[in-house]
Short mmCIF file of C-alpha atoms in Angstrom, two decimals:
data_model
loop_
_atom_site.label_atom_id
_atom_site.label_comp_id
_atom_site.label_asym_id
_atom_site.label_seq_id
_atom_site.Cartn_x
_atom_site.Cartn_y
_atom_site.Cartn_z
CA ALA A 180 24.09 -20.93 -15.58
CA ASN A 181 20.57 -19.65 -15.97
CA HIS A 182 21.06 -15.88 -15.98
CA GLY A 183 17.32 -15.32 -16.41
CA SER A 184 16.51 -16.72 -12.96
CA PHE A 185 15.39 -14.40 -10.19
CA PRO A 186 18.66 -14.26 -8.19
CA HIS A 187 20.70 -13.55 -11.31
CA ARG A 188 18.28 -10.85 -12.53
CA LEU A 189 18.39 -9.34 -9.05
CA LEU A 190 22.17 -9.34 -9.01
CA LEU A 191 22.72 -7.95 -12.52
CA GLY A 192 24.50 -4.66 -12.05
CA VAL A 193 24.53 -5.01 -8.28
CA GLU A 194 28.05 -3.62 -8.12
CA SER A 195 26.82 -0.39 -9.65
CA VAL A 196 24.37 -0.04 -6.75
CA PHE A 197 26.40 -1.49 -3.87
CA PHE A 198 30.07 -1.52 -3.10
CA PRO A 199 31.88 -4.31 -5.01
CA ALA A 200 32.50 -6.36 -1.84
CA VAL A 201 28.78 -6.38 -1.04
CA GLY A 202 27.96 -7.43 -4.61
CA ALA A 203 30.44 -10.30 -4.43
CA ARG A 204 29.03 -11.43 -1.09
CA LEU A 205 25.46 -11.38 -2.43
CA ARG A 206 26.51 -13.33 -5.51
CA SER A 207 28.17 -15.96 -3.32
CA ARG A 208 24.97 -16.34 -1.28
CA PHE A 209 22.81 -16.82 -4.38
CA SER A 210 25.18 -18.94 -6.43
CA GLU A 211 23.47 -21.72 -8.37
CA ALA A 212 26.51 -23.95 -7.88
CA GLU A 213 26.07 -24.19 -4.14
CA PRO A 214 23.03 -23.49 -1.94
CA ALA A 215 23.31 -20.48 0.32
CA ILE A 216 24.03 -21.46 3.90
CA PRO A 217 22.98 -18.84 6.43
CA ASP A 218 25.99 -17.68 8.37
CA ASP A 219 25.99 -16.50 11.95
CA GLU A 220 25.72 -12.86 10.90
CA LEU A 221 22.57 -13.53 8.89
CA ILE A 222 21.01 -15.54 11.73
CA GLU A 223 21.80 -12.74 14.21
CA TRP A 224 20.28 -10.15 11.87
CA TYR A 225 17.12 -12.25 11.40
CA VAL A 226 16.66 -12.83 15.15
CA ALA A 227 17.34 -9.17 16.00
CA SER A 228 14.90 -7.98 13.31
CA HIS A 229 12.14 -10.24 14.56
CA ARG A 230 12.77 -9.22 18.17
CA LYS A 231 12.28 -5.59 17.10
CA MET A 232 9.10 -6.45 15.18
CA ALA A 233 7.75 -8.33 18.22
CA THR A 234 8.49 -5.34 20.46
CA LEU A 235 6.78 -3.00 18.01
CA ALA A 236 3.75 -5.30 17.77
CA ARG A 237 3.47 -5.42 21.58
CA ALA A 238 3.66 -1.61 21.72
CA PHE A 239 0.54 -1.53 19.53
CA GLY A 240 -1.28 -4.23 21.53
CA SER A 241 -0.58 -6.97 19.02
CA THR A 242 1.45 -10.14 18.86
CA LEU A 243 3.94 -11.11 16.18
CA LEU A 244 3.83 -14.76 15.17
CA VAL A 245 6.99 -15.95 13.46
CA ALA A 246 6.31 -18.93 11.20
CA VAL A 247 9.51 -20.57 10.00
CA GLN A 248 9.09 -22.09 6.55
CA PRO A 249 9.29 -25.84 6.09
CA ASP A 250 11.50 -27.35 3.42
CA GLY A 251 11.29 -30.51 1.38
CA ILE A 252 15.00 -31.34 1.63
CA THR A 253 14.88 -31.85 5.41
CA LEU A 254 11.70 -33.93 5.13
CA GLU A 255 13.27 -36.04 2.37
CA ARG A 256 16.32 -36.64 4.55
CA ARG A 257 14.12 -37.61 7.53
CA ALA A 258 12.04 -39.97 5.38
CA ALA A 259 15.22 -41.66 4.14
CA GLY A 260 16.43 -42.03 7.72
CA SER A 261 19.51 -39.92 7.05
CA SER A 262 20.99 -38.13 10.02
CA SER A 263 24.03 -36.89 8.15
CA SER A 264 24.92 -33.33 9.05
CA GLN A 265 26.84 -32.93 5.79
CA THR A 266 23.92 -31.97 3.61
CA ALA A 267 23.13 -29.10 1.33
CA ASN A 268 20.48 -28.11 3.86
CA GLU A 269 22.68 -28.09 6.95
CA GLY A 270 22.67 -24.29 7.04
CA TYR A 271 18.90 -23.99 6.90
CA ASP A 272 18.47 -26.64 9.59
CA ARG A 273 20.82 -24.67 11.84
CA PHE A 274 19.11 -21.40 10.91
CA ARG A 275 15.65 -22.78 11.74
CA ALA A 276 16.74 -24.36 15.05
CA THR A 277 18.56 -21.22 16.20
CA VAL A 278 15.74 -18.86 15.24
CA VAL A 279 13.12 -21.02 16.93
CA SER A 280 15.08 -21.42 20.18
CA ARG A 281 16.26 -17.81 20.45
CA LEU A 282 12.92 -16.17 19.67
CA ALA A 283 10.95 -18.61 21.84
CA ALA A 284 13.34 -17.85 24.72
CA ASP A 285 12.42 -14.17 24.25
CA GLY A 286 8.72 -14.99 24.50
CA VAL A 287 8.05 -14.50 20.78
CA PRO A 288 5.55 -17.08 19.49
CA VAL A 289 7.39 -19.20 16.91
CA LEU A 290 5.85 -21.90 14.75
CA ASP A 291 8.44 -24.22 13.23
CA LEU A 292 6.57 -25.48 10.18
CA GLY A 293 9.48 -27.83 9.47
CA ASN A 294 8.04 -29.97 12.27
CA ALA A 295 4.39 -29.61 11.25
CA PRO A 296 2.50 -32.82 12.06
CA GLY A 297 1.53 -34.69 8.91
CA LEU A 298 3.80 -32.72 6.57
CA GLU A 299 5.47 -35.08 4.10
CA THR A 300 7.69 -34.84 1.03
CA GLY A 301 4.60 -35.30 -1.17
CA HIS A 302 3.35 -31.92 0.07
CA PHE A 303 6.16 -30.17 -1.86
CA LEU A 304 6.42 -29.28 -5.53
CA ASP A 305 10.17 -28.76 -5.10
CA ALA A 306 12.54 -28.02 -2.21
CA CYS A 307 10.42 -25.19 -0.79
CA HIS A 308 7.11 -24.68 -2.62
CA LEU A 309 4.07 -26.47 -1.23
CA THR A 310 1.31 -28.17 -3.18
CA ALA A 311 -2.32 -27.14 -2.60
CA ASP A 312 -2.63 -29.94 -0.01
CA GLY A 313 0.63 -28.83 1.60
CA ASN A 314 -0.62 -25.25 1.86
CA ARG A 315 -3.91 -26.49 3.32
CA LEU A 316 -2.08 -28.55 5.94
CA VAL A 317 0.21 -25.63 6.87
CA ALA A 318 -2.82 -23.31 7.15
CA GLU A 319 -4.55 -25.80 9.47
CA VAL A 320 -1.42 -26.23 11.62
CA THR A 321 -1.02 -22.45 11.79
CA ALA A 322 -4.67 -21.91 12.76
CA ARG A 323 -4.39 -24.53 15.54
CA PHE A 324 -1.19 -22.91 16.80
CA ILE A 325 -2.80 -19.46 16.87
CA GLU A 326 -5.86 -20.74 18.69
CA SER A 327 -4.05 -23.02 21.16
CA ASN A 328 -1.61 -20.25 22.10
CA GLY A 329 -4.36 -17.69 22.66
CA LEU A 330 -3.08 -15.37 19.95
CA LEU A 331 -6.55 -14.27 18.84
CA ARG A 332 -7.44 -11.02 20.56
CA GLY A 333 -10.88 -10.87 22.16
CA ARG A 334 -11.50 -14.61 21.74
CA SER A 335 -10.71 -17.41 24.12
CA SER A 336 -9.27 -20.66 22.80
CA SER A 337 -12.49 -22.44 23.86
CA SER A 338 -14.86 -20.19 21.90
CA SER A 339 -16.24 -21.38 18.62
CA GLY A 340 -17.04 -19.72 15.32
#
């Protein structure tokens, strides 16, 4: 095990800060042996937090845009034609689908970058970090989404510049 990695450095001494049960739960989520799979509690927390942020943004005359991160594992599986639900990424797929559907149903603008047009496995350095071209593509997709959904205040989607 690489105890110098970020999750392990973060978790060193966690039991002295949190209750032991919380420390054990955090360690199980960040274990190197098995990828963390978001459970229902985590999904509920994420959705509820973003609902609150969207409400707060609206109260200040703004709009919260939730952009859900793409991942290379799902794209790799799609490229290989695999539809197996028994993958290391099953939890993130479920997380992304649930977040997108629940927040969109609440009227929160959600951009699922996992379905970004043109995004391919070659746009990733690893399972989650994008190359320069991948970042450029995601920025372009995000800009089009913002413009086409009228999320720019004081500008219509047909204005230029």
